[in-house]
């Protein structure tokens, strides 16, 4: 045995012993024996295999198991499954049946779920989106499957630095779009935050570093403010004999970056950079909810409350189990959010549904989670669903705030913020949705497209003869509603087809005509339809009248199918020669080396910039190779790029900017300031005079003494743009100047 092997064996043993120590806090000796057995199997299955970083592979499942027990709080069953989560996939000698014979059905079932997720691919569809769909179908069997999968993804993200850049981008996009939202919905707020920050670190490293440094630089000032703010509150809490801890929770880097992007503000303009958290130990004599409100009253005696920002998640917890009382108060000229919760609530806030098991029996049903998983499963098993479309909607719904609505009888129904009347109708029952014609919201008549607000009382109005309409798809905001509407529409179309077929067959029988292919060719041409199915559908719905049926059959001679001619034409145009196809490919890329984004001697670009985000040299970018081989470049934060990374992750290629001296790139600037005579002239002098930049468009307006404007101009690089913004910012009266993203317009 070499020295390296001895060192690796010692490292593996040390890490495993550390895992055992972590497990002893909540595992009996029988569980420890099973964990050791699981480790022995995993160690044998992965023997000699290394990760890309060069470390023994077995260290990965050990790390995942540590996350499972230490950061999520699961027990020995989950630890065993985590240790063996890659065993069946990586080693053919270890089957699910073998795992079941050693560990029983519960552990083998979880390992099987994890193996199915890892093995699932469909090259004809979006691989990541379909994998995501597979994950959600699996978690209804045992929620621990997805919990362990999230732990697996967290460790992979923590060790992503050893992967090539294109893999980092693909995995980070997938994490941001899939795993972080699921972690949030299950209640793993801490893990969700880390997944987002790690993803941003690889997708936009420059922005991540800048925001991280600014947060650290302002830490001392925030601490001084917090000390001043909390001092009188702590004094009153101690006088009330309440045992508590206080802290200031700073926004994550990703959260700050996302707010800057979505609200078009600079770092300095984000005023809710931190929230104050009060965590207390409840007494047996006073209910938790009552004590939370008591603490609220203490705070609002000291500081003025902003009542419209009061959030009561005590009576109605969030779907992910989150319970707390949030209030916003004015202190020293700044609005401050205060979060009030017990130790139990705090643990659930950090560890989500896993934390419930510390306070409930193993048999206690997690009703809210079961309801959520059931809804997801209902949607996913529908064969008509567009996975990528659902993925977009899912992510929006995961992060959107919830609103509580009420039926006329007072039953509460929770839907994502932005839900409409038609969403509400279908959330009650599909039959209510199918027959809906409108609603009364707070006793006022509103249409199906009406957007609901927190606390609305909703009475859905129905009619027996009402049927779903295609425009309802525009009203619906929830993916489940859209699927139910599509299902109803499809059923109606199928009814038209069957009725139309019966009508056509009766007509053919009436004239003693056999239903042959040439007959339907004549009929389709006569009635202006493409297929026999369309003929049936339009006849059944009354769009086509069959009164002149016989006349059409006699007058229209059979013609060659357009499909036949199209096929012949294709054969003539495209010879079956792979060499020719390859020669016609405009761009050949080597995915091992970065594809250089450069100008050619003919003053042309070797790539395309995406119109949706207009990247310029120096931007953080991601490259995709399209069907004709052309490389298309997007900005990392471009929503379209994130969607493409999810749909076509395997098309991501490593790209690298080179210096561009000839080609100019379109950029957008937005500016705001105090209006004065000559301000526009000063700006134009800087752009065209000092910086020698070519403007394409200038739009300005002044109102109430405020000057606002946008400029479209051409630059060679991000450095040119930043220098220009810096120069314009120095103009007297300018308050804010920044780059405007194309996808913001």
XYZ file of C-alpha atoms in Angstrom:
745
model
C 0.000 0.000 0.000
C 1.393 3.371 -1.026
C 1.683 6.375 1.303
C -1.084 8.088 -0.652
C -3.419 5.122 -0.143
C -2.620 5.027 3.586
C -3.366 8.730 3.904
C -6.657 8.369 1.976
C -7.752 5.414 4.147
C -7.006 7.405 7.307
C -8.941 10.396 5.931
C -11.945 8.225 5.025
C -11.962 6.577 8.448
C -11.646 9.915 10.229
C -14.562 11.431 8.280
C -16.737 8.387 8.923
C -15.985 8.413 12.669
C -16.977 12.065 12.713
C -20.287 11.104 11.060
C -20.866 8.410 13.718
C -20.335 10.997 16.474
C -22.935 13.256 14.888
C -25.403 10.365 14.643
C -25.060 9.248 18.287
C -27.113 12.251 19.449
C -30.337 10.933 17.884
C -29.636 7.279 16.990
C -29.686 4.111 19.084
C -27.077 1.359 18.869
C -29.146 -0.637 16.384
C -29.139 2.362 14.048
C -25.365 2.816 14.431
C -24.851 -0.822 13.405
C -26.898 -0.248 10.223
C -24.966 2.955 9.431
C -21.650 1.085 9.731
C -23.003 -1.644 7.450
C -24.138 0.955 4.889
C -20.696 2.573 5.005
C -18.935 -0.766 4.427
C -21.096 -1.436 1.335
C -20.607 2.081 -0.052
C -16.871 2.032 0.632
C -16.520 -1.254 -1.219
C -18.696 -0.102 -4.144
C -16.679 3.117 -4.630
C -13.233 1.666 -3.900
C -10.574 3.129 -6.186
C -12.944 5.730 -7.666
C -11.935 9.389 -7.404
C -13.884 12.606 -7.776
C -12.724 15.189 -10.314
C -10.962 17.032 -7.483
C -8.808 13.937 -6.891
C -10.253 12.901 -3.509
C -11.712 9.405 -2.928
C -15.332 9.254 -4.086
C -16.582 7.765 -0.801
C -15.959 11.137 0.881
C -18.907 12.539 -1.108
C -21.611 10.187 0.299
C -20.115 10.647 3.788
C -20.406 14.441 3.363
C -24.002 14.087 2.123
C -24.820 11.924 5.157
C -23.329 14.609 7.439
C -25.559 17.267 5.861
C -28.553 14.957 6.275
C -27.996 14.472 10.011
C -26.373 17.780 11.026
C -28.024 20.416 8.818
C -31.375 18.786 8.031
C -31.819 16.749 11.219
C -32.859 13.347 9.808
C -32.219 9.976 11.459
C -30.293 6.784 10.773
C -32.620 5.595 7.952
C -31.785 8.682 5.920
C -28.081 8.463 6.822
C -27.924 4.884 5.513
C -29.690 5.907 2.297
C -27.376 8.921 1.884
C -24.277 6.733 2.240
C -25.586 4.388 -0.457
C -27.274 6.911 -2.758
C -24.805 6.300 -5.629
C -24.075 2.623 -4.960
C -26.668 1.027 -7.276
C -25.958 3.467 -10.087
C -22.161 3.120 -9.944
C -21.744 -0.600 -9.217
C -23.713 -3.343 -10.982
C -22.910 -5.843 -8.229
C -25.151 -3.937 -5.810
C -28.830 -4.080 -6.761
C -31.929 -2.654 -5.079
C -32.982 -6.227 -4.227
C -29.674 -6.757 -2.418
C -30.095 -3.480 -0.513
C -33.624 -4.548 0.487
C -32.462 -7.957 1.695
C -29.884 -6.293 3.977
C -31.681 -3.121 5.118
C -35.388 -3.705 4.505
C -37.983 -1.981 2.304
C -37.846 1.496 3.847
C -34.147 2.157 3.204
C -34.119 0.329 -0.132
C -37.162 2.358 -1.247
C -35.334 5.634 -0.580
C -32.170 4.390 -2.340
C -34.318 3.263 -5.274
C -35.917 6.726 -5.507
C -32.498 8.398 -5.486
C -31.198 5.960 -8.115
C -34.161 6.637 -10.416
C -33.569 10.380 -10.211
C -29.876 9.942 -11.062
C -30.532 7.539 -13.942
C -33.417 9.361 -15.598
C -32.608 10.981 -18.948
C -34.612 11.698 -22.085
C -32.500 13.019 -24.926
C -35.543 14.005 -26.985
C -36.806 16.443 -24.341
C -35.335 18.939 -21.932
C -33.093 16.743 -19.801
C -33.008 18.925 -16.691
C -36.712 19.739 -16.805
C -37.648 16.082 -17.219
C -35.274 15.146 -14.416
C -37.022 17.723 -12.255
C -40.390 16.220 -13.158
C -39.030 12.827 -12.127
C -37.902 14.237 -8.781
C -41.350 15.586 -7.989
C -43.010 12.309 -8.931
C -40.628 10.510 -6.591
C -41.047 12.678 -3.502
C -44.673 11.688 -3.079
C -43.454 8.186 -2.157
C -41.103 9.329 0.604
C -40.233 12.956 1.304
C -36.789 11.876 2.507
C -35.831 11.128 -1.112
C -35.877 14.790 -2.055
C -34.326 15.847 1.269
C -31.317 13.614 0.602
C -31.193 14.760 -3.033
C -31.042 18.380 -1.849
C -28.195 17.440 0.522
C -26.436 15.747 -2.405
C -26.819 18.872 -4.543
C -25.617 21.115 -1.686
C -22.360 19.169 -1.337
C -21.880 19.129 -5.115
C -22.274 22.915 -5.152
C -19.809 23.303 -2.280
C -17.222 21.349 -4.298
C -18.077 22.705 -7.769
C -14.770 24.552 -8.147
C -13.006 21.503 -9.601
C -15.473 21.212 -12.511
C -14.941 22.833 -15.950
C -16.587 26.228 -16.455
C -19.376 24.995 -18.746
C -20.300 22.321 -16.163
C -20.267 24.935 -13.406
C -22.698 27.062 -15.413
C -24.994 24.172 -16.256
C -25.131 22.830 -12.682
C -25.498 26.311 -11.161
C -28.401 27.204 -13.458
C -30.079 23.900 -12.682
C -29.588 24.507 -8.954
C -31.022 28.004 -9.130
C -34.043 26.983 -11.179
C -34.845 23.606 -9.633
C -33.274 22.748 -6.298
C -33.352 26.120 -4.532
C -37.135 26.528 -5.082
C -37.795 22.985 -3.809
C -35.603 23.612 -0.760
C -37.560 26.792 -0.097
C -40.929 25.040 -0.366
C -39.883 22.247 1.992
C -38.723 24.951 4.394
C -34.937 24.593 4.163
C -34.408 28.351 4.166
C -30.755 28.181 5.204
C -29.914 25.580 2.537
C -31.954 27.435 -0.087
C -29.967 30.609 0.655
C -26.619 28.813 0.376
C -27.644 27.139 -2.903
C -28.576 30.535 -4.369
C -25.352 32.204 -3.222
C -23.183 29.365 -4.532
C -25.000 29.439 -7.886
C -24.520 33.191 -8.234
C -20.854 32.813 -7.309
C -20.302 30.699 -10.444
C -22.799 32.405 -12.752
C -21.859 36.030 -11.988
C -18.579 35.952 -10.020
C -17.822 39.641 -10.498
C -21.223 40.823 -9.200
C -21.095 38.306 -6.348
C -17.712 39.575 -5.190
C -18.730 43.249 -5.407
C -21.944 42.764 -3.378
C -20.245 40.491 -0.849
C -17.515 43.089 -0.251
C -20.086 45.881 0.137
C -22.104 43.856 2.652
C -18.962 43.204 4.704
C -17.879 46.837 4.442
C -21.193 48.076 5.890
C -21.291 45.489 8.682
C -19.963 47.809 11.418
C -22.579 50.473 10.675
C -25.394 47.908 10.749
C -24.172 46.536 14.061
C -24.179 50.020 15.636
C -27.713 50.619 14.359
C -28.851 47.225 15.661
C -27.386 47.887 19.121
C -29.216 51.234 19.349
C -32.455 49.734 18.054
C -32.565 46.613 20.219
C -31.436 48.125 23.558
C -34.841 49.478 24.723
C -36.626 46.341 23.468
C -34.297 44.007 25.394
C -34.796 46.079 28.527
C -38.606 45.716 28.329
C -38.408 41.980 27.529
C -36.227 41.371 30.589
C -38.672 43.321 32.759
C -41.408 40.960 31.496
C -39.263 37.907 32.505
C -39.094 36.630 28.923
C -36.141 34.386 28.021
C -34.984 35.421 24.569
C -32.175 35.912 22.056
C -31.915 38.705 19.506
C -29.975 38.892 16.258
C -29.762 40.856 13.019
C -30.222 38.745 9.882
C -28.483 40.273 6.865
C -29.823 39.597 3.379
C -27.857 37.056 1.367
C -25.703 38.146 -1.574
C -28.135 36.533 -4.016
C -31.124 38.219 -2.363
C -29.435 41.633 -2.649
C -28.392 40.967 -6.269
C -31.901 39.838 -7.198
C -33.468 42.918 -5.609
C -31.010 45.216 -7.404
C -31.896 43.534 -10.699
C -35.678 43.314 -10.322
C -36.176 46.752 -8.743
C -33.478 48.517 -10.813
C -31.705 49.968 -7.777
C -28.091 50.284 -6.652
C -26.698 48.603 -3.534
C -26.849 51.899 -1.644
C -30.600 52.173 -2.370
C -31.481 48.916 -0.584
C -32.700 50.003 2.835
C -34.000 46.645 4.174
C -30.553 45.054 4.126
C -31.210 43.326 7.431
C -34.074 42.264 9.691
C -34.151 41.972 13.479
C -35.048 38.552 14.855
C -36.377 37.903 18.386
C -36.421 34.225 19.392
C -37.906 33.380 22.796
C -38.654 30.389 24.997
C -42.413 30.104 25.581
C -43.857 29.232 28.980
C -46.362 26.476 29.688
C -48.831 28.990 31.129
C -49.234 31.196 28.047
C -49.957 29.991 24.474
C -47.158 30.683 21.972
C -49.343 32.879 19.782
C -50.452 35.028 22.721
C -46.849 35.536 23.849
C -45.799 36.553 20.316
C -48.482 39.237 20.315
C -47.360 40.353 23.773
C -43.813 40.898 22.457
C -45.301 42.758 19.472
C -47.097 45.109 21.852
C -43.829 45.773 23.709
C -42.054 46.673 20.450
C -44.844 48.954 19.205
C -44.894 50.832 22.512
C -41.316 51.874 21.711
C -41.444 52.267 17.907
C -44.267 53.229 15.546
C -45.648 50.268 13.592
C -46.464 50.154 9.882
C -49.707 48.177 10.230
C -50.115 47.350 6.529
C -46.802 45.444 6.717
C -47.965 43.235 9.610
C -47.724 39.527 8.690
C -49.439 36.939 10.905
C -48.118 33.463 10.089
C -49.106 32.172 13.515
C -52.778 31.440 12.859
C -52.141 30.420 9.236
C -48.552 29.133 8.733
C -46.989 29.148 5.269
C -47.286 25.987 3.194
C -43.659 25.137 3.975
C -44.507 25.130 7.695
C -43.085 28.567 8.509
C -44.606 30.209 11.609
C -43.780 33.713 12.867
C -45.132 37.179 13.478
C -43.535 39.887 11.320
C -43.930 43.606 11.895
C -42.256 46.693 10.435
C -41.466 49.672 12.667
C -39.899 53.117 12.212
C -36.608 53.680 14.058
C -34.242 56.643 13.604
C -35.809 57.474 10.225
C -35.537 53.906 8.855
C -38.170 51.165 8.484
C -37.010 47.981 10.253
C -38.552 44.524 9.938
C -38.818 42.543 13.195
C -39.454 38.792 13.189
C -40.922 37.296 16.375
C -40.873 33.522 16.886
C -40.316 30.785 19.446
C -37.348 28.388 19.455
C -39.580 25.723 17.924
C -40.682 28.104 15.156
C -37.071 29.125 14.541
C -35.944 25.530 14.138
C -38.767 24.864 11.668
C -37.855 28.069 9.811
C -34.271 26.875 9.385
C -34.835 23.141 8.839
C -38.377 23.048 7.501
C -40.573 19.963 7.665
C -37.752 17.803 9.002
C -37.885 19.843 12.212
C -41.536 18.905 12.757
C -40.414 15.393 13.570
C -38.668 16.724 16.676
C -42.033 17.881 18.016
C -44.500 15.324 16.656
C -44.885 11.544 16.667
C -43.563 9.650 13.645
C -47.148 8.831 12.721
C -48.326 12.473 12.767
C -49.487 13.465 9.251
C -47.844 16.435 7.551
C -51.138 17.548 6.069
C -49.962 20.693 4.290
C -46.985 18.956 2.694
C -49.147 16.021 1.609
C -51.637 18.415 0.001
C -48.860 20.230 -1.852
C -47.254 17.009 -3.100
C -50.650 15.693 -4.171
C -51.309 18.788 -6.276
C -47.904 18.518 -7.931
C -48.414 14.842 -8.693
C -51.855 15.512 -10.198
C -50.259 17.971 -12.616
C -47.199 15.927 -13.511
C -48.975 12.655 -14.302
C -51.057 14.466 -16.927
C -49.476 13.423 -20.267
C -50.373 16.716 -21.957
C -48.190 18.892 -19.744
C -45.346 20.874 -21.262
C -42.527 20.236 -18.796
C -40.520 23.378 -19.509
C -43.621 25.584 -19.319
C -44.534 23.958 -16.020
C -40.994 24.446 -14.756
C -41.220 28.215 -15.299
C -44.575 28.381 -13.525
C -43.373 26.117 -10.722
C -40.414 28.340 -9.923
C -42.613 31.430 -9.824
C -45.106 29.700 -7.549
C -42.389 28.400 -5.223
C -41.068 31.871 -4.486
C -44.276 33.868 -4.673
C -45.944 35.057 -1.509
C -49.127 33.270 -0.498
C -52.484 34.903 0.053
C -55.310 33.556 2.186
C -58.799 33.661 0.648
C -62.166 32.697 2.098
C -65.225 30.882 0.775
C -68.722 32.220 1.648
C -68.815 29.633 4.468
C -65.556 30.985 5.947
C -63.242 28.140 4.853
C -59.771 29.447 4.068
C -57.955 28.610 0.836
C -54.332 29.581 0.224
C -53.059 30.363 -3.258
C -49.913 32.052 -4.596
C -50.026 35.832 -4.829
C -51.325 36.868 -8.254
C -53.911 34.046 -8.464
C -57.158 34.877 -10.251
C -60.812 33.912 -9.848
C -60.433 31.041 -12.322
C -57.512 29.664 -10.236
C -59.707 29.862 -7.134
C -62.599 28.094 -8.894
C -60.445 25.164 -10.023
C -58.742 24.930 -6.615
C -62.168 24.124 -5.129
C -63.089 21.487 -7.734
C -62.603 20.925 -11.463
C -66.394 20.856 -11.986
C -66.713 24.289 -10.343
C -63.953 25.588 -12.615
C -65.443 24.079 -15.789
C -68.831 25.731 -15.190
C -67.614 29.080 -13.793
C -68.981 32.278 -15.344
C -67.726 34.867 -12.836
C -67.551 35.526 -9.106
C -68.550 37.810 -6.287
C -65.497 39.080 -4.446
C -66.444 40.774 -1.175
C -70.045 40.779 -2.523
C -68.987 42.651 -5.691
C -69.364 41.077 -9.157
C -66.004 40.471 -10.912
C -64.856 38.538 -14.054
C -62.907 35.264 -14.075
C -59.716 37.195 -14.902
C -59.902 39.267 -11.678
C -56.693 39.112 -9.570
C -57.443 38.220 -5.947
C -56.000 39.928 -2.870
C -55.204 38.768 0.634
C -58.349 38.246 2.734
C -60.862 38.362 -0.147
C -64.109 36.431 0.291
C -64.836 34.702 -3.011
C -68.106 33.183 -4.208
C -67.762 31.475 -7.601
C -70.812 31.817 -9.875
C -71.557 28.858 -12.171
C -73.964 27.939 -14.965
C -74.857 24.440 -16.164
C -74.365 25.319 -19.837
C -70.983 27.018 -19.291
C -67.881 25.380 -20.763
C -64.139 26.163 -20.523
C -62.894 28.625 -23.151
C -59.432 28.922 -24.633
C -59.015 32.497 -23.354
C -59.218 31.108 -19.808
C -55.632 29.955 -20.288
C -54.648 33.637 -20.341
C -56.568 34.283 -17.112
C -55.061 31.346 -15.213
C -51.794 31.951 -13.348
C -51.279 28.520 -11.747
C -49.912 25.575 -13.786
C -52.445 23.178 -12.266
C -55.313 25.411 -13.430
C -53.881 25.580 -16.963
C -53.610 21.781 -17.106
C -57.224 21.362 -15.929
C -58.469 23.836 -18.550
C -56.456 22.128 -21.296
C -57.829 18.741 -20.218
C -61.400 20.050 -20.394
C -60.810 21.654 -23.797
C -59.261 18.454 -25.101
C -62.266 16.439 -23.890
C -64.603 18.856 -25.688
C -62.594 18.596 -28.925
C -62.637 14.797 -28.653
C -66.426 14.953 -28.318
C -66.638 17.072 -31.494
C -64.408 14.572 -33.335
C -66.538 11.578 -32.369
C -69.772 13.379 -33.274
C -68.288 14.601 -36.581
C -67.050 11.144 -37.484
C -70.524 9.758 -36.953
C -71.988 12.489 -39.194
C -69.480 11.881 -42.031
C -69.943 8.102 -41.887
C -73.722 8.524 -42.085
C -73.323 10.718 -45.179
C -71.018 8.179 -46.855
C -73.452 5.367 -46.093
C -76.311 7.479 -47.467
C -74.570 7.676 -50.889
C -73.170 4.107 -50.743
C -69.560 5.344 -50.704
C -66.776 3.330 -49.061
C -64.673 5.333 -46.526
C -61.395 5.013 -48.470
C -58.268 7.194 -48.387
C -58.918 8.760 -51.836
C -62.426 9.767 -50.705
C -61.071 11.619 -47.664
C -58.404 13.273 -49.847
C -61.245 14.774 -51.939
C -63.254 15.823 -48.876
C -60.275 17.462 -47.119
C -59.435 19.474 -50.251
C -63.087 20.479 -50.732
C -63.619 21.682 -47.150
C -60.189 23.280 -46.780
C -58.859 21.084 -43.972
C -55.533 19.307 -43.662
C -56.518 16.015 -42.026
C -59.409 13.633 -41.571
C -59.367 14.426 -37.829
C -59.802 18.156 -38.551
C -62.711 17.334 -40.894
C -64.423 15.367 -38.127
C -63.776 18.083 -35.538
C -65.125 20.957 -37.635
C -68.128 18.946 -38.776
C -68.935 17.929 -35.202
C -68.699 21.502 -33.924
C -70.849 22.894 -36.750
C -68.069 24.894 -38.429
C -68.436 22.740 -41.556
C -71.903 22.010 -43.011
C -72.253 18.705 -44.883
C -75.263 19.755 -47.012
C -73.237 19.736 -50.272
C -71.405 16.514 -49.444
C -72.173 14.619 -52.698
C -71.395 17.646 -54.863
C -67.902 17.972 -53.422
C -67.146 14.311 -54.003
C -68.033 14.561 -57.686
C -66.306 17.892 -58.403
C -62.938 17.403 -56.695
C -60.575 14.913 -58.316
C -57.988 13.260 -56.060
C -54.696 15.143 -55.709
C -51.268 14.169 -54.533
C -50.754 14.827 -50.875
C -48.784 17.910 -49.925
C -46.871 15.706 -47.546
C -45.795 13.468 -50.447
C -44.598 16.398 -52.546
C -42.852 17.925 -49.542
C -41.005 14.684 -48.938
C -39.924 14.420 -52.584
C -38.731 18.007 -52.517
C -36.740 17.433 -49.342
C -35.056 14.404 -50.927
C -33.972 16.519 -53.905
C -32.706 19.440 -51.875
C -30.883 17.520 -49.131
C -28.883 14.531 -50.390
C -28.220 11.888 -47.783
C -24.557 12.751 -47.441
C -23.186 13.306 -43.956
C -20.040 14.877 -45.360
C -22.063 17.592 -47.133
C -24.046 18.299 -43.994
C -20.878 18.695 -42.000
C -19.366 21.039 -44.584
C -22.496 23.227 -44.415
C -22.146 23.589 -40.657
C -20.970 27.210 -40.208
C -19.268 26.735 -36.859
C -17.348 23.814 -35.413
C -16.639 24.116 -31.683
C -14.360 22.216 -29.369
C -16.105 21.908 -26.009
C -12.828 21.127 -24.196
C -11.257 24.501 -24.952
C -13.006 27.869 -24.563
C -14.620 29.121 -27.746
C -13.015 32.522 -28.391
C -15.437 35.359 -29.095
C -13.492 37.432 -31.588
C -13.552 39.498 -34.748
C -12.325 38.043 -38.039
C -10.121 39.653 -40.668
C -13.291 40.356 -42.692
C -14.548 42.451 -39.738
C -17.195 39.859 -38.873
C -17.994 38.108 -35.600
C -17.442 34.392 -35.064
C -20.595 34.274 -32.921
C -23.967 35.920 -32.336
C -25.090 38.067 -29.411
C -28.607 37.408 -28.156
C -31.079 40.216 -28.816
C -32.878 39.551 -25.536
C -29.967 40.810 -23.393
C -27.363 42.397 -25.734
C -24.151 41.203 -24.046
C -21.010 43.262 -24.607
C -17.345 42.233 -24.180
C -16.521 41.971 -20.488
C -20.011 40.857 -19.371
C -20.441 37.591 -17.488
C -21.775 35.372 -20.238
C -22.944 31.896 -21.102
C -22.679 30.355 -24.580
C -25.049 27.990 -26.390
C -24.501 26.112 -29.623
C -27.713 26.135 -31.662
C -28.933 23.563 -34.192
C -26.929 24.957 -37.109
C -23.743 25.019 -35.030
C -23.669 28.766 -34.467
C -22.566 29.988 -31.031
C -25.061 32.360 -29.399
C -23.971 34.371 -26.353
C -26.274 35.524 -23.523
C -25.647 37.460 -20.314
C -25.602 35.165 -17.274
C -28.535 36.916 -15.586
C -30.690 36.944 -18.733
C -33.995 35.126 -18.033
C -33.907 33.588 -21.510
C -30.426 32.197 -20.818
C -31.613 30.608 -17.589
C -34.512 29.034 -19.448
C -32.190 27.720 -22.186
C -29.796 26.319 -19.581
C -32.697 24.331 -18.171
C -34.058 23.234 -21.550
C -30.763 22.573 -23.362
C -28.091 22.266 -20.712
C -25.986 19.979 -22.914
C -25.684 22.761 -25.513
C -23.799 25.029 -23.095
C -20.236 25.651 -24.245
C -17.315 27.416 -22.639
C -16.866 30.891 -24.159
C -14.271 33.607 -23.640
C -14.161 37.243 -24.730
C -11.277 38.594 -26.782
C -10.497 42.266 -27.449
C -12.844 43.932 -29.931
C -11.431 47.014 -31.653
C -13.729 47.316 -34.668
C -17.129 45.918 -33.726
C -19.390 48.031 -31.491
C -22.162 46.683 -29.287
C -25.505 48.206 -28.415
C -25.921 49.230 -24.763
C -28.602 51.070 -22.817
C -28.201 53.689 -20.082
C -30.913 55.066 -17.800
C -30.340 58.294 -15.863
C -32.189 60.450 -13.355
C -31.421 63.760 -11.715
C -32.459 67.307 -10.884
C -33.379 69.263 -14.000
C -31.435 72.409 -14.870
C -30.663 74.477 -17.966
C -27.817 72.915 -19.950
C -27.817 69.447 -18.325
C -28.614 67.668 -21.605
C -25.880 69.595 -23.429
C -23.345 68.553 -20.772
C -24.304 64.889 -21.182
C -24.068 64.980 -24.998
C -20.630 66.639 -24.814
C -19.340 63.769 -22.670
C -20.802 61.066 -24.931
C -19.834 62.410 -28.350
C -16.945 64.695 -27.424
C -14.860 63.292 -24.568
C -15.760 59.594 -25.018
C -16.256 59.623 -28.821
C -19.238 57.260 -28.525
C -21.866 56.878 -31.247
C -25.454 57.358 -30.016
C -28.365 55.560 -31.651
C -31.238 57.036 -29.676
C -31.777 59.624 -26.919
C -35.047 59.970 -25.025
C -35.431 62.538 -22.198
C -38.253 64.181 -20.317
C -38.597 66.596 -17.404
C -41.416 66.879 -14.893
C -41.710 68.576 -11.508
C -38.041 69.550 -11.610
C -36.869 65.950 -12.172
C -34.861 65.006 -15.271
C -35.144 61.404 -16.587
C -33.821 59.831 -19.745
C -32.563 56.748 -21.587
C -29.730 56.519 -24.106
C -29.008 53.809 -26.675
C -25.359 53.848 -27.758
C -22.566 51.694 -29.142
C -19.491 50.669 -27.110
C -16.570 48.271 -27.581
C -16.525 46.785 -24.063
C -17.929 46.874 -20.547
C -14.972 49.067 -19.533
C -16.025 51.710 -22.066
C -19.576 51.610 -20.748
C -18.520 51.841 -17.088
C -16.232 54.795 -17.843
C -19.053 56.544 -19.669
C -21.483 55.969 -16.769
C -18.880 57.303 -14.340
C -18.410 60.449 -16.454
C -22.150 61.115 -16.794
C -22.613 60.533 -13.040
C -20.202 63.427 -12.402
C -22.466 65.893 -14.238
C -23.939 68.433 -11.821
C -27.433 67.437 -10.713
C -27.213 63.770 -11.767
C -28.577 61.523 -9.014
C -28.440 58.060 -10.560
C -26.934 56.664 -13.752
C -26.788 52.956 -14.516
C -26.860 50.423 -17.287
C -30.365 49.401 -18.311
C -30.729 45.698 -19.077
C -32.468 44.880 -22.374
C -34.769 42.431 -20.559
C -35.921 45.251 -18.239
C -37.287 47.295 -21.146
